[in-house]
Amino acid sequence: MAIDEGCRRAVEKMMEIPMSMIEYMWETKRLDREMMRNSEIREERERAVKKARERALKQGIEQGKDQGVLLNLVTIVLKKAKKGMRAAEIAGMLEEKVACIQTILKIKEEHPDYTEEQIAMKMISKSFYPATLRNKERLNEENGKFPFA
């Protein structure tokens, strides 16, 4: 019978708790669950941002490599052309397509004041050199310079 008496007293104590307090406890519990969900969403968002940054960095590195290769090609082609070599000879020696070499020489002919970087930028902007087209929107075309150069 002592157990029944203890249960009765516990029920009486619980009955004394105002309804507003019970509602407050339920609301607190609901807000706690919502905060946990928001925390999970925030963590997922942070993971997505980190992954996007890593992908962008990797893409930027690849773009930089491609631009470096193109700039090197332009430099060599212009040096060889200055020595009197023809586009076909240069293409054969460098194992590049004749059309690519001709494009470099044509841009230099049309714009004799262009630097090697500006010629490379022109090729990229006109889609002449596909390897560098992955992220050409990140290039700074206003001053003809490669980013981070």
mmCIF file of C-alpha atoms in Angstrom:
data_model
loop_
_atom_site.group_PDB
_atom_site.id
_atom_site.type_symbol
_atom_site.label_atom_id
_atom_site.label_comp_id
_atom_site.label_asym_id
_atom_site.label_seq_id
_atom_site.Cartn_x
_atom_site.Cartn_y
_atom_site.Cartn_z
ATOM 1 C CA MET A 1 0.000 0.000 0.000
ATOM 2 C CA ALA A 2 2.924 2.345 0.447
ATOM 3 C CA ILE A 3 3.459 2.288 -3.305
ATOM 4 C CA ASP A 4 -0.147 3.323 -3.971
ATOM 5 C CA GLU A 5 0.213 6.173 -1.491
ATOM 6 C CA GLY A 6 3.425 7.336 -3.186
ATOM 7 C CA CYS A 7 1.780 7.259 -6.621
ATOM 8 C CA ARG A 8 -1.195 9.204 -5.312
ATOM 9 C CA ARG A 9 1.069 11.914 -3.858
ATOM 10 C CA ALA A 10 3.071 12.142 -7.103
ATOM 11 C CA VAL A 11 -0.133 12.555 -9.122
ATOM 12 C CA GLU A 12 -1.345 15.249 -6.720
ATOM 13 C CA LYS A 13 1.979 17.105 -7.047
ATOM 14 C CA MET A 14 1.801 16.913 -10.842
ATOM 15 C CA MET A 15 -1.776 18.231 -10.743
ATOM 16 C CA GLU A 16 -0.486 21.270 -8.857
ATOM 17 C CA ILE A 17 1.780 22.227 -11.797
ATOM 18 C CA PRO A 18 0.025 25.028 -13.683
ATOM 19 C CA MET A 19 -0.955 24.321 -17.282
ATOM 20 C CA SER A 20 1.110 27.294 -18.447
ATOM 21 C CA MET A 21 4.213 25.619 -17.008
ATOM 22 C CA ILE A 22 3.460 22.403 -18.896
ATOM 23 C CA GLU A 23 2.914 24.376 -22.119
ATOM 24 C CA TYR A 24 6.204 26.172 -21.479
ATOM 25 C CA MET A 25 8.018 22.839 -21.061
ATOM 26 C CA TRP A 26 6.512 21.472 -24.301
ATOM 27 C CA GLU A 27 7.384 24.664 -26.179
ATOM 28 C CA THR A 28 10.940 24.514 -24.824
ATOM 29 C CA LYS A 29 11.243 20.931 -26.003
ATOM 30 C CA ARG A 30 9.903 21.851 -29.458
ATOM 31 C CA LEU A 31 12.328 24.781 -29.761
ATOM 32 C CA ASP A 32 15.199 22.550 -28.704
ATOM 33 C CA ARG A 33 14.342 20.046 -31.468
ATOM 34 C CA GLU A 34 14.075 22.912 -33.984
ATOM 35 C CA MET A 35 17.467 24.265 -32.928
ATOM 36 C CA MET A 36 18.977 20.828 -33.420
ATOM 37 C CA ARG A 37 17.486 20.647 -36.928
ATOM 38 C CA ASN A 38 18.789 24.127 -37.726
ATOM 39 C CA SER A 39 22.202 23.116 -36.435
ATOM 40 C CA GLU A 40 22.201 20.072 -38.702
ATOM 41 C CA ILE A 41 21.157 22.227 -41.659
ATOM 42 C CA ARG A 42 23.917 24.730 -40.875
ATOM 43 C CA GLU A 43 26.509 21.958 -40.628
ATOM 44 C CA GLU A 44 25.345 20.493 -43.953
ATOM 45 C CA ARG A 45 25.559 23.937 -45.544
ATOM 46 C CA GLU A 46 29.075 24.433 -44.164
ATOM 47 C CA ARG A 47 30.129 21.046 -45.580
ATOM 48 C CA ALA A 48 28.675 22.007 -48.981
ATOM 49 C CA VAL A 49 30.501 25.355 -48.950
ATOM 50 C CA LYS A 50 33.773 23.663 -48.013
ATOM 51 C CA LYS A 51 33.339 21.141 -50.810
ATOM 52 C CA ALA A 52 32.534 23.920 -53.303
ATOM 53 C CA ARG A 53 35.628 25.865 -52.228
ATOM 54 C CA GLU A 54 37.824 22.808 -52.660
ATOM 55 C CA ARG A 55 36.318 22.164 -56.101
ATOM 56 C CA ALA A 56 36.821 25.817 -57.095
ATOM 57 C CA LEU A 57 40.432 25.754 -55.910
ATOM 58 C CA LYS A 58 41.123 22.591 -57.879
ATOM 59 C CA GLN A 59 39.422 24.107 -60.924
ATOM 60 C CA GLY A 60 41.455 27.309 -60.507
ATOM 61 C CA ILE A 61 44.685 25.358 -60.342
ATOM 62 C CA GLU A 62 43.772 23.476 -63.518
ATOM 63 C CA GLN A 63 42.832 26.730 -65.225
ATOM 64 C CA GLY A 64 46.153 28.262 -64.203
ATOM 65 C CA LYS A 65 48.040 25.290 -65.618
ATOM 66 C CA ASP A 66 46.134 25.542 -68.891
ATOM 67 C CA GLN A 67 46.804 29.273 -69.127
ATOM 68 C CA GLY A 68 50.480 28.707 -68.417
ATOM 69 C CA VAL A 69 50.689 26.108 -71.172
ATOM 70 C CA LEU A 70 48.970 28.450 -73.626
ATOM 71 C CA LEU A 71 51.153 31.406 -72.642
ATOM 72 C CA ASN A 72 54.246 29.249 -73.092
ATOM 73 C CA LEU A 73 53.000 28.127 -76.510
ATOM 74 C CA VAL A 74 52.378 31.735 -77.599
ATOM 75 C CA THR A 75 55.837 32.747 -76.411
ATOM 76 C CA ILE A 76 57.566 29.936 -78.303
ATOM 77 C CA VAL A 77 55.507 30.458 -81.468
ATOM 78 C CA LEU A 78 56.313 34.176 -81.545
ATOM 79 C CA LYS A 79 60.015 33.490 -81.015
ATOM 80 C CA LYS A 80 60.069 30.926 -83.825
ATOM 81 C CA ALA A 81 58.107 33.225 -86.146
ATOM 82 C CA LYS A 82 60.549 36.035 -85.399
ATOM 83 C CA LYS A 83 63.334 33.720 -86.602
ATOM 84 C CA GLY A 84 61.466 33.323 -89.903
ATOM 85 C CA MET A 85 59.811 29.951 -89.408
ATOM 86 C CA ARG A 86 56.433 29.328 -91.042
ATOM 87 C CA ALA A 87 53.297 28.200 -89.204
ATOM 88 C CA ALA A 88 53.476 24.650 -90.583
ATOM 89 C CA GLU A 89 57.117 24.270 -89.520
ATOM 90 C CA ILE A 90 56.380 25.571 -86.030
ATOM 91 C CA ALA A 91 53.329 23.320 -85.721
ATOM 92 C CA GLY A 92 55.343 20.285 -86.760
ATOM 93 C CA MET A 93 58.158 21.075 -84.390
ATOM 94 C CA LEU A 94 55.817 21.737 -81.439
ATOM 95 C CA GLU A 95 53.372 18.973 -82.385
ATOM 96 C CA GLU A 96 50.480 21.434 -82.395
ATOM 97 C CA LYS A 97 47.729 21.970 -84.931
ATOM 98 C CA VAL A 98 48.660 24.308 -87.761
ATOM 99 C CA ALA A 99 45.385 26.195 -87.226
ATOM 100 C CA CYS A 100 46.363 26.979 -83.628
ATOM 101 C CA ILE A 101 49.765 28.333 -84.692
ATOM 102 C CA GLN A 102 48.160 30.318 -87.508
ATOM 103 C CA THR A 103 45.700 31.826 -85.041
ATOM 104 C CA ILE A 104 48.529 33.034 -82.803
ATOM 105 C CA LEU A 105 50.355 34.552 -85.772
ATOM 106 C CA LYS A 106 47.158 36.115 -87.128
ATOM 107 C CA ILE A 107 46.356 37.773 -83.798
ATOM 108 C CA LYS A 108 49.908 39.131 -83.590
ATOM 109 C CA GLU A 109 49.617 40.425 -87.158
ATOM 110 C CA GLU A 110 46.267 42.111 -86.461
ATOM 111 C CA HIS A 111 47.441 43.518 -83.129
ATOM 112 C CA PRO A 112 51.221 44.072 -83.265
ATOM 113 C CA ASP A 113 51.162 45.919 -79.945
ATOM 114 C CA TYR A 114 49.640 42.955 -78.041
ATOM 115 C CA THR A 115 51.775 41.253 -75.421
ATOM 116 C CA GLU A 116 52.024 37.481 -75.285
ATOM 117 C CA GLU A 117 49.486 37.470 -72.451
ATOM 118 C CA GLN A 118 47.040 39.551 -74.480
ATOM 119 C CA ILE A 119 47.360 37.200 -77.442
ATOM 120 C CA ALA A 120 46.662 34.232 -75.166
ATOM 121 C CA MET A 121 43.664 36.081 -73.706
ATOM 122 C CA LYS A 122 42.361 36.795 -77.187
ATOM 123 C CA MET A 123 42.648 33.112 -78.066
ATOM 124 C CA ILE A 124 40.762 32.151 -74.931
ATOM 125 C CA SER A 125 38.045 34.753 -75.412
ATOM 126 C CA LYS A 126 37.526 33.681 -79.030
ATOM 127 C CA SER A 127 37.475 29.979 -78.060
ATOM 128 C CA PHE A 128 40.546 29.131 -80.116
ATOM 129 C CA TYR A 129 42.260 27.159 -77.381
ATOM 130 C CA PRO A 130 39.842 24.645 -75.809
ATOM 131 C CA ALA A 131 42.021 23.556 -72.882
ATOM 132 C CA THR A 132 41.625 26.934 -71.225
ATOM 133 C CA LEU A 133 37.904 27.311 -71.765
ATOM 134 C CA ARG A 134 36.855 25.484 -68.619
ATOM 135 C CA ASN A 135 36.623 28.687 -66.604
ATOM 136 C CA LYS A 136 37.266 31.571 -68.949
ATOM 137 C CA GLU A 137 34.748 33.751 -67.110
ATOM 138 C CA ARG A 138 37.277 34.081 -64.298
ATOM 139 C CA LEU A 139 39.813 35.739 -66.556
ATOM 140 C CA ASN A 140 40.419 39.424 -66.294
ATOM 141 C CA GLU A 141 40.022 40.493 -69.896
ATOM 142 C CA GLU A 142 40.047 44.214 -69.183
ATOM 143 C CA ASN A 143 43.790 44.495 -68.898
ATOM 144 C CA GLY A 144 44.828 41.395 -70.805
ATOM 145 C CA LYS A 145 46.436 39.830 -67.769
ATOM 146 C CA PHE A 146 45.997 36.381 -66.349
ATOM 147 C CA PRO A 147 44.546 36.275 -62.852
ATOM 148 C CA PHE A 148 47.094 35.956 -60.059
ATOM 149 C CA ALA A 149 49.885 36.990 -62.411
#
